[in-house]
Every structure is written in structure tokens, then in C-alpha cells.
């Protein structure tokens, strides 16, 4: 019989424990997987897989060897005061998750590119409001953030024939995408785009990066898509610019406060599409392979893949 790999504790208010346990044990039958609510001896836990656990969660686990963030965005994790020093933190970077995100981005980009918000509003008025379609090659799409999710989305956007621009911190190369890097190029990229897609992590550098002044640098009438984090954007300024028409329309999956409060002006705006933070999610059956491989690496004394850098914030 294979030796036990020890215990993994699971915490999430959004994800189903049973599904994840089954997916993980299908990969690693010798791993004990326990829900945080049922854990009897936290001092014997070796691995934690968690999404927004309560404060002090990790402090009870002196034998912890690996923290797996149950999602791609680690902003809620890296600032915590209970993270044990030196313990590697990984996140889920599953190709299926990237594909799901790319699908959402493509949907949002095509919706704006084909003027669907205009036709939806006209339909409600019972109007046949012809607007001549633009060809994809006439439309510039800027994807800001070219990581695991952003690079896949940019690739899919350019495959549709859009003039595609990309922006990241360090220089990247993606075939068919005009890639820019560094703060000094951001305004140039923004000023060239008909559709701006935010795919950046939330870090001290990116928080409120899209303030009023920066949003005003977008082309008049351009569309704005945020699938990253609400706190990247000054939401009051975004709302005002959507009301004035400087920003023509928006698809928003993330907000400064979630759930978006019932009295928020964005709900009633005809040029805004709201979805409740679900552009992409971790998929147990495919993500479990990556998590299992990392557990085996750590159990063998090797560093895990897809490690995040808490100091950098992503
Ligand atoms: P990655 O960490 O793989 O990539 C981040 C990208 O952003 C990299 O290209 C990085 O640059 C760039 N970046 C980071 N900081 C800066 C900066 N200061 N200036 C310029 N570029 C910067 O992230 P993912 O692609 O996996 O995910 C992106 C975000 O999507 C997540 O952090 C999360 O917040 C969000 N998300 C949203 C979901 C939803 O359902 N709405 C689901 C999953 C994730 P470089 O390449 O140089 O490192």
C-alpha cells in the first residue's frame, strides 16, 4: 500500500467540498482531504486549499507545507497577517479556466464590436435601428494583463481578426498581438483602443490604476470590459464617464463592492452589462491534476509550480 501523503484541509464558501475531495482523491488516493469545518487536529495538516478563509486560519497549522489558493486571483490572500513565513503559495492556473475566461472575454468583445448594446436598446423601443457593421480589422482591442488568463484571451481576440494590443509589466511576445510593457506605455495603449479589457491582478501597483484621469484617456465612445478586480478602477468615475457617454458601454464582472449594492447606479444603466463575478471559475476535474502534481513535488521536497510571489502581489 502506498504511504499516506498526509492531510489537506479545504475551505471555501463558494466551492463544493465533496466535488473537490472526489477530484483530488481520484489523483491522490493516499491523500486525506478534510473540510475545514470537520478538522479535528489542525496541527497535523500539511496542505491547505482555500478561498478566503477566516482570519487566523493558517496560524493553527504549524506543519503546513503548501497553500493552494482556490482560484487565479491571490489578492485576498497575499495581504493576510496569518501566512506562515516561507511556505510556498500556489494558485490554480488550469488551461480549462483560461479557456472559460477567454470565452467570456470573446463574448464581451464581440458584443461591443457588433454594437449589440445599441440593438438591445433599440429592440426595447421597438426600433429597426440599422447600424452598419465594422469589420474586426477596423477595431482595436487592448488586453491589459498578459498572464495565464490574459495571454489566452488576447490570442483568441486576435484570432477573430481584431487589431489586438497587449500590455504587461515585463515584455511579452504573443503572435499577432502588438505587445507593450511598463507604465510609460499604458496611456498610448489606452488611447489606441476601441475596446479595453482589464485582466490585471489587484496589487499595490494596480489598485485604482484606472482613476478618472486615466479613464478619460480612453477613446471617446470606447467600450470597457473588467473581468479582473473592481478595485483596479475608480467605480464612481467609471459610472460618470458611462453616463456622459465618454465611455460608450461596459461589461462588468467585478466591482468595488460585491455583491454590487442594490441601489448602485450601474444596475439601471442601459449601456452596462453586469454579471456576478463568474467570468471564470476553478474546475475541479481539470485543476486537481495540477494541484496533485504540486502536492507530490512538495512531499518529495521539491518546489511547487505556479508559485506566487507575495511581495510582488501576484
Ligand atoms: P497572472 O498573474 O498570470 O498575470 C498577470 C498579468 O498582469 C501579467 O501579464 C503581469 O505582467 C501583468 N501585470 C501585473 N502587474 C502589472 C503592472 N503593475 N503593470 C502592468 N502589468 C502588470 O494572472 P492571470 O492572467 O492568471 O489572472 C489575472 C486576474 O484575473 C487575476 O489576478 C484575478 O484577479 C482575475 N480573475 C478573475 C476571474 C473572474 O471570474 N472574474 C477569475 C479568475 C481570475 P508580467 O507578464 O510582466 O508578469
mmCIF file of N, CA and C and ligand atoms in Angstrom, residues 72-75 91 93 97 101 145-150 167-170 172 183 199-203 205-206 227-229 253-254 277-281 312 314, ligand 1:
data_model
loop_
_atom_site.group_PDB
_atom_site.id
_atom_site.type_symbol
_atom_site.label_atom_id
_atom_site.label_comp_id
_atom_site.label_asym_id
_atom_site.label_seq_id
_atom_site.Cartn_x
_atom_site.Cartn_y
_atom_site.Cartn_z
ATOM 1 N N UNK A 72 -7.545 31.940 -9.358
ATOM 2 C CA UNK A 72 -6.384 32.534 -10.023
ATOM 3 C C UNK A 72 -5.923 33.813 -9.327
ATOM 4 N N UNK A 73 -6.861 34.580 -8.781
ATOM 5 C CA UNK A 73 -6.524 35.872 -8.150
ATOM 6 C C UNK A 73 -6.128 35.648 -6.697
ATOM 7 N N UNK A 74 -4.960 36.170 -6.318
ATOM 8 C CA UNK A 74 -4.465 35.921 -4.962
ATOM 9 C C UNK A 74 -4.510 37.167 -4.077
ATOM 10 N N UNK A 75 -5.164 38.226 -4.558
ATOM 11 C CA UNK A 75 -5.151 39.487 -3.815
ATOM 12 C C UNK A 75 -5.729 39.364 -2.407
ATOM 13 N N UNK A 91 -1.335 28.887 -6.990
ATOM 14 C CA UNK A 91 -2.704 29.236 -7.352
ATOM 15 C C UNK A 91 -3.125 28.321 -8.494
ATOM 16 N N UNK A 93 -3.972 27.575 -12.101
ATOM 17 C CA UNK A 93 -3.757 28.136 -13.440
ATOM 18 C C UNK A 93 -4.045 27.032 -14.445
ATOM 19 N N UNK A 97 -9.624 26.746 -17.158
ATOM 20 C CA UNK A 97 -10.048 28.014 -16.557
ATOM 21 C C UNK A 97 -9.726 29.176 -17.506
ATOM 22 N N UNK A 101 -12.357 31.735 -19.322
ATOM 23 C CA UNK A 101 -12.190 33.196 -19.279
ATOM 24 C C UNK A 101 -12.115 33.774 -20.697
ATOM 25 N N UNK A 145 -2.867 43.103 -19.201
ATOM 26 C CA UNK A 145 -2.554 41.928 -18.391
ATOM 27 C C UNK A 145 -2.440 40.746 -19.322
ATOM 28 N N UNK A 146 -1.221 40.194 -19.436
ATOM 29 C CA UNK A 146 -0.977 39.105 -20.392
ATOM 30 C C UNK A 146 -0.460 37.863 -19.668
ATOM 31 N N UNK A 147 -1.122 37.533 -18.546
ATOM 32 C CA UNK A 147 -0.702 36.358 -17.784
ATOM 33 C C UNK A 147 -1.379 35.111 -18.307
ATOM 34 N N UNK A 148 -1.573 34.141 -17.420
ATOM 35 C CA UNK A 148 -2.187 32.858 -17.792
ATOM 36 C C UNK A 148 -3.528 33.075 -18.474
ATOM 37 N N UNK A 149 -4.326 33.956 -17.917
ATOM 38 C CA UNK A 149 -5.660 34.186 -18.479
ATOM 39 C C UNK A 149 -5.605 35.221 -19.604
ATOM 40 N N UNK A 150 -4.879 36.308 -19.368
ATOM 41 C CA UNK A 150 -4.846 37.410 -20.332
ATOM 42 C C UNK A 150 -4.239 37.007 -21.661
ATOM 43 N N UNK A 167 -0.790 44.525 -22.989
ATOM 44 C CA UNK A 167 0.028 45.332 -22.073
ATOM 45 C C UNK A 167 0.341 44.508 -20.823
ATOM 46 N N UNK A 168 1.596 44.542 -20.397
ATOM 47 C CA UNK A 168 2.010 43.796 -19.201
ATOM 48 C C UNK A 168 3.134 44.552 -18.504
ATOM 49 N N UNK A 169 3.616 43.975 -17.413
ATOM 50 C CA UNK A 169 4.680 44.644 -16.659
ATOM 51 C C UNK A 169 6.021 44.429 -17.358
ATOM 52 N N UNK A 170 6.305 43.160 -17.676
ATOM 53 C CA UNK A 170 7.558 42.871 -18.393
ATOM 54 C C UNK A 170 7.232 42.549 -19.848
ATOM 55 N N UNK A 172 6.408 40.931 -23.270
ATOM 56 C CA UNK A 172 5.826 39.636 -23.673
ATOM 57 C C UNK A 172 5.787 39.568 -25.187
ATOM 58 N N UNK A 183 4.623 51.071 -17.280
ATOM 59 C CA UNK A 183 3.680 52.171 -17.041
ATOM 60 C C UNK A 183 3.723 53.242 -18.130
ATOM 61 N N UNK A 199 -7.398 42.677 -17.403
ATOM 62 C CA UNK A 199 -7.083 41.314 -16.966
ATOM 63 C C UNK A 199 -5.855 41.324 -16.057
ATOM 64 N N UNK A 200 -5.724 42.408 -15.275
ATOM 65 C CA UNK A 200 -4.570 42.566 -14.383
ATOM 66 C C UNK A 200 -4.892 42.048 -12.990
ATOM 67 N N UNK A 201 -3.885 41.562 -12.267
ATOM 68 C CA UNK A 201 -4.145 41.208 -10.868
ATOM 69 C C UNK A 201 -4.263 42.480 -10.021
ATOM 70 N N UNK A 202 -4.938 42.369 -8.892
ATOM 71 C CA UNK A 202 -5.008 43.503 -7.966
ATOM 72 C C UNK A 202 -3.785 43.462 -7.061
ATOM 73 N N UNK A 203 -2.944 44.489 -7.173
ATOM 74 C CA UNK A 203 -1.719 44.594 -6.359
ATOM 75 C C UNK A 203 -1.612 46.056 -5.908
ATOM 76 N N UNK A 205 0.384 48.120 -6.931
ATOM 77 C CA UNK A 205 0.678 48.925 -8.138
ATOM 78 C C UNK A 205 -0.561 49.126 -9.016
ATOM 79 N N UNK A 206 -1.474 48.175 -8.988
ATOM 80 C CA UNK A 206 -2.612 48.278 -9.922
ATOM 81 C C UNK A 206 -3.884 48.798 -9.254
ATOM 82 N N UNK A 227 -12.865 42.121 -16.155
ATOM 83 C CA UNK A 227 -13.037 40.759 -15.638
ATOM 84 C C UNK A 227 -11.966 40.469 -14.583
ATOM 85 N N UNK A 228 -11.266 41.529 -14.130
ATOM 86 C CA UNK A 228 -10.134 41.304 -13.218
ATOM 87 C C UNK A 228 -10.563 41.508 -11.762
ATOM 88 N N UNK A 229 -10.506 42.750 -11.292
ATOM 89 C CA UNK A 229 -10.955 43.088 -9.945
ATOM 90 C C UNK A 229 -11.531 44.506 -9.960
ATOM 91 N N UNK A 253 -17.806 42.372 -14.701
ATOM 92 C CA UNK A 253 -17.994 41.123 -13.967
ATOM 93 C C UNK A 253 -17.536 41.277 -12.517
ATOM 94 N N UNK A 254 -16.808 42.368 -12.251
ATOM 95 C CA UNK A 254 -16.224 42.582 -10.916
ATOM 96 C C UNK A 254 -16.445 44.032 -10.496
ATOM 97 N N UNK A 277 -19.502 38.200 -11.031
ATOM 98 C CA UNK A 277 -18.154 37.645 -10.795
ATOM 99 C C UNK A 277 -18.110 36.136 -11.079
ATOM 100 N N UNK A 278 -18.228 35.817 -12.337
ATOM 101 C CA UNK A 278 -18.192 34.401 -12.721
ATOM 102 C C UNK A 278 -17.585 34.199 -14.102
ATOM 103 N N UNK A 279 -16.784 35.193 -14.536
ATOM 104 C CA UNK A 279 -16.203 35.082 -15.878
ATOM 105 C C UNK A 279 -15.469 33.756 -16.030
ATOM 106 N N UNK A 280 -14.799 33.341 -14.958
ATOM 107 C CA UNK A 280 -14.162 32.028 -14.976
ATOM 108 C C UNK A 280 -14.107 31.490 -13.558
ATOM 109 N N UNK A 281 -14.113 30.179 -13.433
ATOM 110 C CA UNK A 281 -14.035 29.560 -12.107
ATOM 111 C C UNK A 281 -13.067 28.370 -12.172
ATOM 112 N N UNK A 312 5.428 40.634 -4.573
ATOM 113 C CA UNK A 312 5.014 41.257 -5.830
ATOM 114 C C UNK A 312 3.492 41.410 -5.871
ATOM 115 N N UNK A 314 1.358 38.954 -6.917
ATOM 116 C CA UNK A 314 0.700 38.035 -7.858
ATOM 117 C C UNK A 314 1.673 36.946 -8.291
HETATM 118 P P1 LIG B 1 -1.207 36.327 -13.980
HETATM 119 O O1 LIG B 1 -0.615 36.560 -12.644
HETATM 120 O O2 LIG B 1 -0.884 35.078 -14.709
HETATM 121 O O3 LIG B 1 -0.832 37.545 -14.964
HETATM 122 C C1 LIG B 1 -0.927 38.866 -14.586
HETATM 123 C C2 LIG B 1 -0.567 39.758 -15.758
HETATM 124 O O4 LIG B 1 -0.716 41.127 -15.348
HETATM 125 C C3 LIG B 1 0.864 39.576 -16.231
HETATM 126 O O5 LIG B 1 0.972 39.745 -17.621
HETATM 127 C C4 LIG B 1 1.581 40.712 -15.495
HETATM 128 O O6 LIG B 1 2.745 41.181 -16.121
HETATM 129 C C5 LIG B 1 0.530 41.800 -15.563
HETATM 130 N N1 LIG B 1 0.769 42.800 -14.509
HETATM 131 C C6 LIG B 1 0.797 42.625 -13.183
HETATM 132 N N2 LIG B 1 1.092 43.776 -12.553
HETATM 133 C C7 LIG B 1 1.265 44.705 -13.534
HETATM 134 C C8 LIG B 1 1.603 46.075 -13.538
HETATM 135 N N3 LIG B 1 1.822 46.737 -12.394
HETATM 136 N N4 LIG B 1 1.697 46.715 -14.717
HETATM 137 C C9 LIG B 1 1.498 46.037 -15.888
HETATM 138 N N5 LIG B 1 1.167 44.730 -15.955
HETATM 139 C C10 LIG B 1 1.057 44.085 -14.791
HETATM 140 O O7 LIG B 1 -2.798 36.485 -13.804
HETATM 141 P P2 LIG B 1 -3.973 35.718 -14.571
HETATM 142 O O8 LIG B 1 -3.892 36.021 -16.023
HETATM 143 O O9 LIG B 1 -3.997 34.297 -14.155
HETATM 144 O O10 LIG B 1 -5.257 36.423 -13.904
HETATM 145 C C11 LIG B 1 -5.458 37.815 -13.965
HETATM 146 C C12 LIG B 1 -6.505 38.220 -12.954
HETATM 147 O O11 LIG B 1 -7.808 37.804 -13.364
HETATM 148 C C13 LIG B 1 -6.374 37.566 -11.568
HETATM 149 O O12 LIG B 1 -5.379 38.194 -10.797
HETATM 150 C C14 LIG B 1 -7.755 37.747 -10.989
HETATM 151 O O13 LIG B 1 -7.827 38.958 -10.268
HETATM 152 C C15 LIG B 1 -8.652 37.842 -12.219
HETATM 153 N N6 LIG B 1 -9.601 36.724 -12.288
HETATM 154 C C16 LIG B 1 -10.944 36.989 -12.423
HETATM 155 C C17 LIG B 1 -11.859 35.974 -12.518
HETATM 156 C C18 LIG B 1 -13.304 36.260 -12.727
HETATM 157 O O14 LIG B 1 -14.108 35.337 -12.704
HETATM 158 N N7 LIG B 1 -13.703 37.497 -12.964
HETATM 159 C C19 LIG B 1 -11.441 34.562 -12.465
HETATM 160 C C20 LIG B 1 -10.022 34.390 -12.353
HETATM 161 C C21 LIG B 1 -9.147 35.435 -12.252
HETATM 162 P P3 LIG B 1 4.013 40.207 -16.343
HETATM 163 O O15 LIG B 1 3.600 39.341 -17.522
HETATM 164 O O16 LIG B 1 5.115 41.104 -16.681
HETATM 165 O O17 LIG B 1 4.182 39.436 -15.063
#
